[in-house]
Short mmCIF file of C-alpha atoms and ligand atoms in Angstrom, two decimals:
data_model
loop_
_atom_site.label_atom_id
_atom_site.label_comp_id
_atom_site.label_asym_id
_atom_site.label_seq_id
_atom_site.Cartn_x
_atom_site.Cartn_y
_atom_site.Cartn_z
CA MET A 134 132.96 81.47 283.53
CA PRO A 135 136.21 79.67 282.71
CA THR A 136 138.90 82.56 282.63
CA ALA A 137 142.50 82.40 281.37
CA LEU A 138 145.39 84.81 282.14
CA ILE A 139 147.09 86.07 279.10
CA ASP A 140 149.84 88.68 279.60
CA GLY A 141 148.30 89.76 282.70
CA ARG A 142 144.73 90.13 281.16
CA GLU A 143 141.41 88.36 281.46
CA LEU A 144 140.27 86.23 278.86
CA GLU A 145 136.79 84.88 279.51
CA LEU A 146 136.15 81.39 277.68
CA GLY A 147 132.96 79.73 276.68
CA GLU A 148 132.08 77.00 278.73
CA HIS A 149 132.76 74.11 275.61
CA GLU A 150 135.80 76.30 273.90
CA ARG A 151 138.84 74.57 272.90
CA LEU A 152 141.20 77.55 272.01
CA ASN A 153 144.87 76.95 271.92
CA GLY A 154 147.41 79.71 272.97
CA ILE A 155 147.44 81.35 269.45
CA GLU A 156 143.78 81.61 269.35
CA ALA A 157 143.35 82.80 272.81
CA ALA A 158 145.97 85.49 272.42
CA ARG A 159 144.17 86.74 269.33
CA ARG A 160 141.01 87.16 271.13
CA LEU A 161 142.85 89.77 273.16
CA GLY A 162 144.49 91.38 270.26
CA ILE A 163 148.10 89.81 271.11
CA GLU A 164 149.58 88.00 268.07
CA ILE A 165 151.69 84.91 268.68
CA PRO A 166 154.15 84.70 265.83
CA HIS A 167 153.76 81.36 264.06
CA TYR A 168 155.12 79.28 260.95
CA CYS A 169 153.30 75.68 261.13
CA TRP A 170 150.19 76.17 262.75
CA HIS A 171 147.05 76.85 260.55
CA PRO A 172 143.53 76.81 262.12
CA GLY A 173 142.37 74.52 259.16
CA LEU A 174 145.32 71.74 259.64
CA SER A 175 146.32 69.42 262.28
CA VAL A 176 149.16 70.73 265.06
CA VAL A 177 152.44 69.36 264.64
CA GLY A 178 154.42 72.07 266.75
CA SER A 179 157.43 71.85 264.92
CA CYS A 180 158.69 75.45 264.09
CA ARG A 181 159.15 76.49 267.67
CA MET A 182 158.24 80.12 266.53
CA CYS A 183 155.20 80.19 268.89
CA LEU A 184 157.11 79.51 272.03
CA VAL A 185 155.56 81.03 275.32
CA GLU A 186 155.67 80.80 278.79
CA VAL A 187 152.84 78.77 280.36
CA GLY A 188 151.61 78.15 283.83
CA MET A 189 148.25 77.55 285.98
CA ARG A 190 146.60 79.61 288.34
CA ASP A 191 145.28 77.87 291.36
CA PRO A 192 141.51 78.72 291.77
CA LYS A 193 141.28 78.81 295.28
CA THR A 194 144.43 80.69 296.33
CA GLY A 195 144.97 82.68 293.07
CA GLN A 196 148.72 81.62 293.02
CA ILE A 197 150.62 81.35 289.89
CA SER A 198 152.77 78.43 289.23
CA MET A 199 155.20 78.87 285.90
CA LEU A 200 156.56 75.82 283.70
CA PRO A 201 160.28 76.29 283.92
CA ARG A 202 160.43 75.63 279.89
CA LEU A 203 158.98 77.58 277.25
CA VAL A 204 156.02 75.34 275.03
CA PRO A 205 154.57 76.02 271.85
CA ALA A 206 151.42 77.96 272.17
CA CYS A 207 150.03 76.19 268.96
CA ASN A 208 149.96 72.97 271.23
CA THR A 209 149.01 74.48 274.47
CA PRO A 210 145.34 74.15 275.26
CA VAL A 211 144.02 77.08 277.01
CA ARG A 212 141.74 75.96 279.78
CA ASP A 213 140.29 77.77 283.12
CA GLY A 214 143.21 78.90 285.03
CA THR A 215 145.73 78.72 282.20
CA VAL A 216 148.55 81.59 282.36
CA LEU A 217 150.48 82.56 279.29
CA VAL A 218 153.24 84.92 279.03
CA THR A 219 154.09 85.95 275.23
CA ASN A 220 156.13 89.11 275.97
CA SER A 221 158.81 88.21 278.26
CA GLU A 222 162.33 88.61 277.49
CA LYS A 223 162.66 84.70 277.71
CA VAL A 224 159.95 84.47 274.86
CA GLN A 225 161.95 87.24 272.84
CA ARG A 226 165.11 85.47 273.07
CA ALA A 227 163.71 82.25 272.09
CA ARG A 228 162.05 83.76 268.97
CA ALA A 229 164.97 85.66 268.02
CA MET A 230 167.04 82.54 268.12
CA VAL A 231 164.55 80.42 265.66
CA GLU A 232 164.55 83.39 263.33
CA GLU A 233 168.40 83.40 263.52
CA ASP A 234 168.52 79.45 262.72
CA LEU A 235 166.00 79.73 260.01
CA LEU A 236 168.07 82.38 258.18
CA LEU A 237 171.20 80.48 258.44
CA ARG A 238 170.13 78.42 255.74
CA HIS A 239 167.53 80.62 254.04
CA PRO A 240 168.93 82.46 250.77
CA ILE A 241 168.23 86.19 251.21
CA ASP A 242 167.11 86.66 247.63
CA CYS A 243 163.87 88.78 248.55
CA PRO A 244 164.55 91.21 245.65
CA ILE A 245 163.84 88.57 243.06
CA CYS A 246 161.33 86.39 245.44
CA ASP A 247 157.66 86.48 244.74
CA LYS A 248 156.70 86.45 248.17
CA ALA A 249 158.48 89.69 249.30
CA GLY A 250 156.34 92.10 250.86
CA GLU A 251 154.12 89.27 252.13
CA CYS A 252 156.77 86.82 253.57
CA ARG A 253 156.45 86.15 257.10
CA LEU A 254 160.09 85.01 257.70
CA GLN A 255 160.84 88.79 256.35
CA ASP A 256 158.11 90.27 258.44
CA TYR A 257 159.17 88.45 261.68
CA HIS A 258 162.68 89.08 261.15
CA PHE A 259 161.97 92.82 261.40
CA THR A 260 159.37 92.22 264.09
CA TYR A 261 161.06 89.51 266.28
CA GLY A 262 164.68 88.67 264.88
CA GLN A 263 168.10 89.98 266.33
CA GLU A 264 169.47 93.26 265.09
CA GLN A 265 172.83 91.77 263.54
CA ARG A 266 173.48 88.76 261.82
CA ARG A 267 176.21 86.65 263.41
CA ALA A 268 176.71 84.19 260.55
CA ASP A 269 178.38 85.09 257.03
CA ILE A 270 175.88 85.88 254.12
CA ARG A 271 176.88 83.11 251.48
CA PRO A 272 175.94 83.40 247.95
CA PHE A 273 172.75 81.75 247.77
CA THR A 274 171.34 79.00 245.71
CA SER A 275 167.85 78.94 244.37
CA ARG A 276 167.27 75.31 243.61
CA ARG A 277 164.00 75.17 241.72
CA ARG A 278 161.83 72.16 241.17
CA ASP A 279 158.93 71.70 239.19
CA VAL A 280 156.10 69.76 241.69
CA GLY A 281 153.15 70.48 239.29
CA SER A 282 151.33 72.02 236.43
CA GLU A 283 150.39 75.33 238.46
CA ILE A 284 153.19 74.74 241.26
CA THR A 285 156.88 75.55 241.27
CA LEU A 286 159.28 74.96 244.46
CA PHE A 287 162.26 76.79 245.42
CA VAL A 288 163.70 73.96 247.59
CA ASP A 289 166.19 76.25 249.29
CA ARG A 290 163.78 78.91 250.48
CA CYS A 291 161.59 76.19 252.23
CA ILE A 292 161.69 76.26 256.11
CA MET A 293 160.10 73.09 256.47
CA CYS A 294 156.74 73.95 258.47
CA SER A 295 154.92 70.99 256.58
CA ARG A 296 151.93 73.08 256.18
CA CYS A 297 151.83 71.97 252.47
CA VAL A 298 152.36 68.29 253.16
CA ARG A 299 149.50 68.57 255.59
CA PHE A 300 147.16 70.35 253.36
CA CYS A 301 147.92 67.37 250.60
CA ARG A 302 146.87 64.76 253.07
CA GLU A 303 144.28 66.57 255.35
CA ILE A 304 142.29 68.67 252.90
CA SER A 305 142.72 67.57 249.15
CA GLY A 306 143.52 64.05 250.20
CA THR A 307 145.76 63.44 247.60
CA SER A 308 149.23 63.19 249.56
CA GLU A 309 151.33 64.14 246.56
CA LEU A 310 153.95 66.14 248.55
CA LEU A 311 156.14 64.79 251.09
CA VAL A 312 159.31 65.10 253.11
CA VAL A 313 162.34 63.62 252.09
CA GLN A 314 165.90 63.47 253.81
CA ARG A 315 166.16 63.77 257.49
CA GLY A 316 167.39 66.60 259.75
CA ALA A 317 169.16 69.72 258.17
CA HIS A 318 168.80 68.00 254.63
CA GLU A 319 165.12 67.62 254.95
CA GLU A 320 163.06 69.03 251.69
CA ILE A 321 159.67 68.83 249.86
CA ASP A 322 159.36 66.55 247.09
CA VAL A 323 157.01 65.06 245.05
CA LEU A 324 157.48 61.24 243.81
CA PRO A 325 158.22 60.34 240.29
CA ASP A 326 155.15 60.29 238.09
CA PHE A 327 153.00 61.53 241.11
CA PRO A 328 153.12 65.50 240.48
CA LEU A 329 151.14 68.13 242.54
CA ASN A 330 148.14 68.14 240.12
CA ASN A 331 145.04 68.19 242.35
CA LYS A 332 142.27 70.80 241.94
CA LEU A 333 143.09 72.29 245.19
CA SER A 334 146.81 72.77 244.67
CA GLY A 335 146.96 76.26 244.47
CA ASN A 336 146.10 76.61 248.40
CA VAL A 337 149.85 75.26 248.96
CA VAL A 338 151.06 78.55 247.62
CA ASP A 339 148.88 80.62 250.35
CA LEU A 340 149.82 78.37 252.96
CA CYS A 341 153.47 78.66 252.43
CA PRO A 342 154.43 81.47 254.65
CA VAL A 343 157.80 82.13 252.62
CA GLY A 344 158.32 81.91 248.97
CA ALA A 345 159.31 78.35 248.57
CA LEU A 346 155.95 77.23 246.76
CA CYS A 347 155.16 79.77 243.87
CA ASP A 348 152.27 79.87 241.38
CA LYS A 349 153.43 79.80 237.85
CA ASN A 350 150.72 81.72 236.81
CA PHE A 351 151.66 84.73 239.04
CA LEU A 352 155.41 84.40 239.32
CA TYR A 353 157.32 87.32 238.33
CA ARG A 354 154.37 89.36 237.19
CA GLN A 355 153.59 91.76 239.78
CA ARG A 356 155.43 92.81 243.04
CA VAL A 357 152.86 92.58 245.58
CA TRP A 358 152.93 95.84 247.01
CA TYR A 359 151.42 97.19 243.80
CA LEU A 360 148.58 94.94 244.15
CA LYS A 361 145.35 96.16 246.07
CA SER A 362 143.08 93.35 247.32
CA HIS A 363 139.37 93.52 247.60
CA PRO A 364 136.82 91.44 248.79
CA GLY A 365 135.24 89.24 246.06
CA VAL A 366 133.00 86.26 245.67
CA CYS A 367 133.95 83.48 243.40
CA THR A 368 131.22 83.07 240.43
CA GLY A 369 132.66 79.59 239.34
CA CYS A 370 130.09 77.59 240.88
CA ALA A 371 127.27 77.45 243.13
CA ILE A 372 129.39 77.38 246.40
CA GLY A 373 130.32 81.08 246.21
CA CYS A 374 133.89 80.86 247.80
CA SER A 375 135.06 84.25 249.47
CA THR A 376 137.93 85.52 247.61
CA TRP A 377 140.43 88.32 247.46
CA ILE A 378 140.86 90.03 243.89
CA ASP A 379 144.33 91.09 243.80
CA GLU A 380 144.48 93.91 241.21
CA ASN A 381 146.87 96.71 239.90
CA GLN A 382 145.53 99.48 237.76
CA ASP A 383 142.09 97.41 236.66
CA HIS A 384 144.02 94.43 235.81
CA VAL A 385 143.23 91.34 237.88
CA TRP A 386 146.34 89.32 238.82
CA ARG A 387 145.88 86.98 241.56
CA ILE A 388 142.73 85.67 243.21
CA ARG A 389 143.14 83.98 246.48
CA PRO A 390 140.60 82.49 249.17
CA ARG A 391 139.10 84.84 251.96
CA GLU A 392 138.55 83.09 255.12
CA ASN A 393 134.67 82.25 255.46
CA LEU A 394 133.95 79.46 257.92
CA ALA A 395 130.25 79.46 256.67
CA VAL A 396 131.33 78.91 253.14
CA ASN A 397 134.79 77.89 251.94
CA ARG A 398 136.86 77.88 255.17
CA TRP A 399 140.38 78.92 254.27
CA TRP A 400 140.31 77.22 250.61
CA ILE A 401 139.48 77.93 247.09
CA CYS A 402 139.70 75.48 243.98
CA ASN A 403 141.82 75.93 241.11
CA ASP A 404 139.12 76.32 238.89
CA GLY A 405 137.99 79.83 240.87
CA ARG A 406 141.48 80.78 241.18
CA TYR A 407 142.47 80.86 237.54
CA ASP A 408 139.08 81.94 236.55
CA TYR A 409 139.82 85.60 235.54
CA PRO A 410 141.52 85.50 231.90
CA HIS A 411 138.28 86.10 230.41
CA VAL A 412 137.83 89.41 232.29
CA HIS A 413 140.76 90.69 229.92
CA SER A 414 140.02 88.89 226.75
CA ASP A 415 140.12 90.50 223.66
CA GLN A 416 137.04 88.67 222.33
CA ARG A 417 134.70 90.58 224.94
CA ILE A 418 131.64 92.42 223.44
CA LEU A 419 132.99 96.03 224.38
CA VAL A 420 130.28 97.90 222.42
CA PRO A 421 126.52 98.31 222.14
CA ARG A 422 125.17 97.57 218.49
CA ARG A 423 122.07 97.55 216.89
CA ARG A 424 121.16 95.46 213.78
CA ASP A 425 119.97 97.65 210.88
CA GLY A 426 118.74 95.19 208.51
CA GLU A 427 121.94 92.97 207.51
CA ALA A 428 124.14 95.22 209.03
CA TRP A 429 125.34 96.25 212.44
CA THR A 430 125.39 99.81 213.88
CA ASP A 431 127.97 100.66 216.78
CA LEU A 432 126.13 102.67 219.23
CA SER A 433 127.06 104.98 222.10
CA TRP A 434 125.32 104.61 225.61
CA ASN A 435 124.12 108.55 224.98
CA GLY A 436 120.27 108.07 224.48
CA LEU A 437 120.46 104.40 224.24
CA ILE A 438 118.45 103.51 227.22
CA ARG A 439 115.55 105.57 226.20
CA GLU A 440 115.63 104.02 222.61
CA LEU A 441 115.62 100.58 224.37
CA ASP A 442 113.01 101.51 226.55
CA SER A 443 110.56 102.93 223.99
CA ARG A 444 111.05 99.89 221.64
CA LEU A 445 110.24 97.64 224.51
CA ARG A 446 107.03 99.55 225.44
CA GLN A 447 106.11 99.55 221.96
CA ALA A 448 106.41 95.67 221.80
CA GLY A 449 104.07 95.74 224.72
CA ARG A 450 104.10 91.98 225.74
CA ILE A 451 107.73 91.32 227.03
CA GLY A 452 109.80 88.58 228.82
CA VAL A 453 113.22 88.69 230.62
CA VAL A 454 115.60 86.32 231.27
CA LEU A 455 117.39 86.71 234.81
CA SER A 456 120.91 85.16 234.10
CA PRO A 457 122.18 83.09 237.22
CA PHE A 458 125.50 85.23 236.60
CA LEU A 459 123.58 88.76 237.55
CA THR A 460 123.65 89.79 241.18
CA VAL A 461 120.38 89.86 243.15
CA GLU A 462 120.23 93.49 243.03
CA GLU A 463 120.36 93.43 239.29
CA ALA A 464 117.94 90.49 238.75
CA PHE A 465 115.49 92.50 240.90
CA LEU A 466 115.91 95.72 238.98
CA LEU A 467 115.45 93.82 235.52
CA ALA A 468 112.39 91.83 236.62
CA SER A 469 110.98 95.15 238.53
CA TYR A 470 111.39 96.97 235.13
CA ALA A 471 109.78 94.51 233.15
CA ARG A 472 106.54 94.55 235.21
CA GLN A 473 106.57 98.14 234.86
CA VAL A 474 106.42 97.88 231.02
CA ASP A 475 104.44 94.73 231.07
CA PRO A 476 102.27 93.87 234.39
CA GLN A 477 102.19 90.33 233.08
CA ALA A 478 105.95 90.28 231.97
CA VAL A 479 107.27 86.77 231.60
CA ILE A 480 110.15 86.32 234.15
CA VAL A 481 112.66 83.49 233.35
CA VAL A 482 115.62 82.08 235.08
CA GLY A 483 118.59 81.95 232.72
CA HIS A 484 120.18 78.79 231.62
CA VAL A 485 122.19 77.33 234.53
CA PRO A 486 125.26 75.44 233.44
CA VAL A 487 125.70 72.12 234.78
CA VAL A 488 129.17 70.15 234.34
CA ASP A 489 129.47 66.61 235.68
CA GLU A 490 128.77 65.91 239.27
CA ASP A 491 129.76 67.65 242.71
CA GLU A 492 133.43 67.24 243.51
CA ARG A 493 134.12 66.33 247.22
CA PHE A 494 137.74 66.09 248.95
CA PRO A 495 138.21 64.46 252.33
CA GLY A 496 138.75 67.68 254.12
CA GLY A 497 135.22 68.84 253.41
CA PHE A 498 135.54 71.24 250.38
CA ILE A 499 133.36 70.78 247.62
CA ILE A 500 133.10 72.15 243.97
CA ALA A 501 129.81 72.25 242.77
CA ALA A 502 128.62 70.57 239.38
CA GLU A 503 126.35 73.93 239.00
CA LYS A 504 128.78 76.16 237.51
CA CYS A 505 126.90 79.64 238.22
CA PRO A 506 126.96 81.83 241.58
CA ASN A 507 123.45 82.82 241.88
CA ARG A 508 120.79 80.51 240.99
CA ARG A 509 119.32 80.30 244.15
CA GLY A 510 118.82 84.22 244.36
CA VAL A 511 117.46 84.57 240.83
CA GLU A 512 114.92 81.83 241.50
CA ALA A 513 113.89 83.55 244.45
CA ILE A 514 113.15 86.77 242.82
CA ALA A 515 111.49 85.04 239.72
CA SER A 516 109.52 82.78 241.73
CA ARG A 517 107.89 85.63 243.86
CA MET A 518 107.48 88.01 240.85
CA MET A 519 106.19 85.23 238.39
CA GLY A 520 104.35 83.07 240.81
CA ARG A 521 106.53 80.16 239.88
CA VAL A 522 110.12 79.39 238.74
CA LEU A 523 110.38 79.29 234.89
CA ALA A 524 113.47 77.82 234.14
CA TRP A 525 115.28 78.30 230.69
CA GLU A 526 114.80 74.77 229.38
CA ALA A 527 110.86 74.88 230.19
CA PHE A 528 110.85 78.45 228.76
CA LEU A 529 111.92 77.17 225.58
CA GLY A 530 109.23 74.70 225.49
CA GLU A 531 106.63 77.14 226.09
CA VAL A 532 107.80 80.31 224.15
CA SER A 533 105.55 79.97 220.97
CA SER A 534 102.60 80.02 223.24
CA LEU A 535 103.38 82.84 225.32
CA GLY A 536 102.70 85.34 222.57
CA LEU A 537 105.67 87.22 223.47
CA ARG A 538 107.00 90.24 221.38
CA GLY A 539 109.76 91.46 223.13
CA LEU A 540 112.53 89.34 224.97
CA TRP A 541 115.53 90.75 227.08
CA VAL A 542 118.11 88.20 227.66
CA SER A 543 120.89 88.80 230.28
CA GLY A 544 124.08 86.63 229.94
CA GLY A 545 127.71 87.02 231.53
CA TYR A 546 128.41 83.53 230.86
CA LYS A 547 132.24 82.90 230.57
CA ARG A 548 131.95 80.09 228.13
CA PRO A 549 129.93 79.16 225.16
CA TRP A 550 126.55 78.32 226.46
CA ILE A 551 123.85 78.30 223.55
CA ASP A 552 123.77 76.91 220.02
CA GLU A 553 122.08 77.41 216.71
CA ALA A 554 119.26 74.97 217.33
CA THR A 555 118.38 76.76 220.82
CA VAL A 556 118.34 79.88 219.06
CA ASP A 557 116.06 78.85 216.36
CA ARG A 558 113.28 77.94 219.32
CA LEU A 559 113.31 82.03 219.56
CA ARG A 560 112.00 82.75 216.36
CA GLY A 561 109.13 85.18 215.92
CA LEU A 562 110.34 87.75 218.37
CA GLU A 563 109.82 91.10 217.26
CA LEU A 564 112.62 92.53 219.46
CA LEU A 565 115.39 90.59 220.94
CA ILE A 566 118.02 92.44 223.14
CA VAL A 567 121.23 90.25 224.46
CA GLN A 568 123.50 91.40 227.03
CA ASP A 569 126.34 89.25 227.28
CA LEU A 570 130.31 88.90 227.57
CA PHE A 571 130.92 87.32 224.34
CA PRO A 572 129.54 86.89 220.98
CA SER A 573 127.26 83.72 220.37
CA PRO A 574 124.82 82.40 218.20
CA LEU A 575 122.19 84.49 220.03
CA THR A 576 124.07 87.86 219.83
CA GLU A 577 123.92 86.90 216.23
CA ARG A 578 120.42 86.72 216.26
CA ALA A 579 119.64 89.91 218.32
CA ASP A 580 118.27 93.21 217.36
CA TYR A 581 120.55 94.84 220.20
CA VAL A 582 123.45 93.49 221.35
CA LEU A 583 124.87 95.07 224.76
CA PRO A 584 128.15 94.33 226.61
CA ALA A 585 127.76 92.50 230.01
CA ALA A 586 130.12 93.22 232.96
CA ALA A 587 132.57 90.52 234.22
CA PHE A 588 132.40 89.55 237.93
CA PRO A 589 135.08 91.90 239.47
CA GLU A 590 133.21 94.79 237.77
CA ARG A 591 129.96 93.93 239.64
CA ASP A 592 128.51 95.60 242.81
CA GLY A 593 125.81 93.26 244.46
CA SER A 594 125.02 90.14 246.16
CA TYR A 595 124.98 86.38 245.30
CA VAL A 596 123.11 83.84 247.28
CA ASN A 597 124.97 80.24 247.05
CA ARG A 598 123.22 77.11 246.96
CA ASN A 599 122.76 76.83 250.81
CA ASP A 600 121.06 80.25 251.00
CA HIS A 601 124.12 82.05 251.88
CA LEU A 602 124.20 85.50 250.99
CA GLN A 603 127.38 87.80 250.34
CA SER A 604 127.64 91.22 249.16
CA VAL A 605 130.81 92.69 247.31
CA ARG A 606 131.71 95.93 245.67
CA TRP A 607 133.34 95.93 242.07
CA ALA A 608 137.27 95.47 242.02
CA ILE A 609 138.12 97.07 238.79
CA ARG A 610 136.39 99.50 236.53
CA PRO A 611 135.01 97.64 233.28
CA PRO A 612 136.85 98.30 230.02
CA ARG A 613 135.40 101.38 228.25
CA GLY A 614 132.22 100.58 226.56
CA VAL A 615 130.94 98.56 229.01
CA ARG A 616 128.24 99.70 231.49
CA PRO A 617 127.45 97.11 234.24
CA GLU A 618 123.87 95.67 234.18
CA GLY A 619 123.09 97.41 237.45
CA SER A 620 123.81 100.95 236.10
CA VAL A 621 121.65 99.88 232.84
CA PHE A 622 118.59 98.74 234.72
CA TRP A 623 118.91 101.54 237.11
CA GLU A 624 118.51 104.11 234.23
CA LEU A 625 115.96 101.94 232.91
CA LEU A 626 113.83 102.22 235.80
CA GLY A 627 114.15 106.19 235.16
CA ARG A 628 116.04 106.56 238.40
CA SER A 629 118.60 109.47 239.05
CA GLY A 630 122.03 109.21 240.25
CA LEU A 631 124.41 106.31 240.31
CA TYR A 632 123.39 102.74 240.82
CA ASP A 633 123.03 102.28 244.37
CA ALA A 634 123.58 98.56 245.07
CA PRO A 635 123.10 98.69 249.06
CA GLY A 636 120.01 100.40 248.25
CA ALA A 637 118.47 98.10 245.85
CA LEU A 638 119.25 95.13 248.32
CA ARG A 639 117.23 97.10 251.12
CA GLU A 640 114.47 97.56 248.71
CA LEU A 641 114.50 94.02 247.58
CA ALA A 642 114.71 92.81 251.22
CA ALA A 643 111.78 94.70 251.97
CA GLU A 644 109.55 93.49 249.08
CA ILE A 645 110.63 89.54 249.03
CA GLY A 646 110.43 88.06 252.53
CA TYR A 647 113.33 85.47 251.60
CA PHE A 648 115.76 88.26 251.62
CA HIS A 649 114.25 89.67 254.75
CA LEU A 650 117.66 89.32 256.77
CA ALA A 651 119.58 91.59 254.10
CA LEU A 652 117.53 94.33 255.50
CA GLY A 653 120.16 94.96 258.29
CA THR A 654 123.68 95.18 258.41
CA ILE A 655 125.62 92.27 256.53
CA PRO A 656 128.44 90.97 258.18
CA GLU A 657 131.92 90.66 256.17
CA GLY A 658 131.24 86.68 255.71
CA GLY A 659 127.73 87.33 254.55
CA VAL A 660 124.21 86.21 255.81
CA ASN A 661 122.36 82.87 255.58
CA LEU A 662 118.97 83.82 254.43
CA LYS A 663 117.55 80.24 255.47
CA THR A 664 117.64 81.17 259.15
CA ASN A 665 115.14 83.48 258.46
CA LEU A 666 112.96 81.03 256.97
CA LEU A 667 113.20 78.73 259.75
CA ALA A 668 112.61 81.38 262.20
FE1 LIG B 789 153.30 76.30 267.05
FE2 LIG B 789 154.97 76.06 264.86
S1 LIG B 789 153.56 77.39 265.38
S2 LIG B 789 155.34 75.32 266.69
#
């Protein structure tokens, strides 16, 4: 087995593994500070923060010979016999000098900088920097440059790691950002009339290790130490990127990518990043309502579930529409309830919004045309329970011949999705229950309108278009009056206690073979259900 030696500890390497010094050290829990290196970008080795001592061990004699100079760990492949020393005095002195050099020109404007609290320059200074500053602190300048519709650049804070420039060349493939001037005068800039407006531009803010590139949507709105980060899944399209939802007191302030090599690697698109204002919209449906003749009556949840249950049982022949915005647990519970009321209940896969075509970027990132997170999961449930996948559009064609008397339509749509003409095709139902985020022509025609939960308020799992299942917990509490769908369906089924999403997933996995792998512990990055089908 090839073996490297890092700070005196052995690290076994896989046969064909290609790690650099930073990655190899990380395997042993040793953090080598770095600015310019990022696992998703090419290596430039320019910041010199990752300098380490490097040598080779003779496989026969075991004798170690070290290079006389320090080398960047990011640019050092670790092979059999490689020796790294990351904690010697020489290394520590080099790091302190790099920090001192960067801080000579860096404005000390941390109290007004958006990055304070998550700034690498700040953190590394306290961990690796000198205790005392030898240069004078001069009044700082904060030259600000508008580089795009979402992004602003604080020129003097930049440490010229060039991550943002490489991102635009290698991942988005748009090359808007470039380095102008030379030496100590180097700056990041855009060309006139060619701003940073690509659909992945927000990622440069996450990549920036200091507060140079800032997001205009977040600038000066929250201090990061007030935010709590929750793992989430983007519901903007069928890719289901892993995200961090940053909230403070039940208000979402920021969405960032969460590393998931099986789904989105380190990136998300701007559509997903800025897809949360609807959560706090004052247009949301917040109270359950019942139509009484021409008038509407606001209801409380007290006794409402019993009332809905008895109305559905009276209707006898019913159908349910499983929205592709529901989690698989919610869809399973609603479909199970429908089958309990009417063993022949019609189970429909809700409207799947599609906008244009997939957008593909040179770095491999894809924005799917299908603008919902869980069509695949909901289809798997519907096809098992119904024996076929009955899509919304096909259902509208068949509805008059199905003899339905009651229909429950789950929604959760963030944008308008249904028109008057479509609603007209649902005429003749005795009971129409609609659960959605916003009023629509369908809610106007309903007998009961129930508020739906927004994506950060839900517990459960989504299956992306590549059969990858990810489970998340709620990040914020829903507004008063809103009960997440899972809890409503749980009570409809007559279950006691609080809605238990992991329990519902286990039940689903035991019943439907497609979800079988979800029976075990689901890793943080999710599990691919297709592996199960292939096995
Ligand atoms: Fe290695 Fe910048 S991280 S030189």
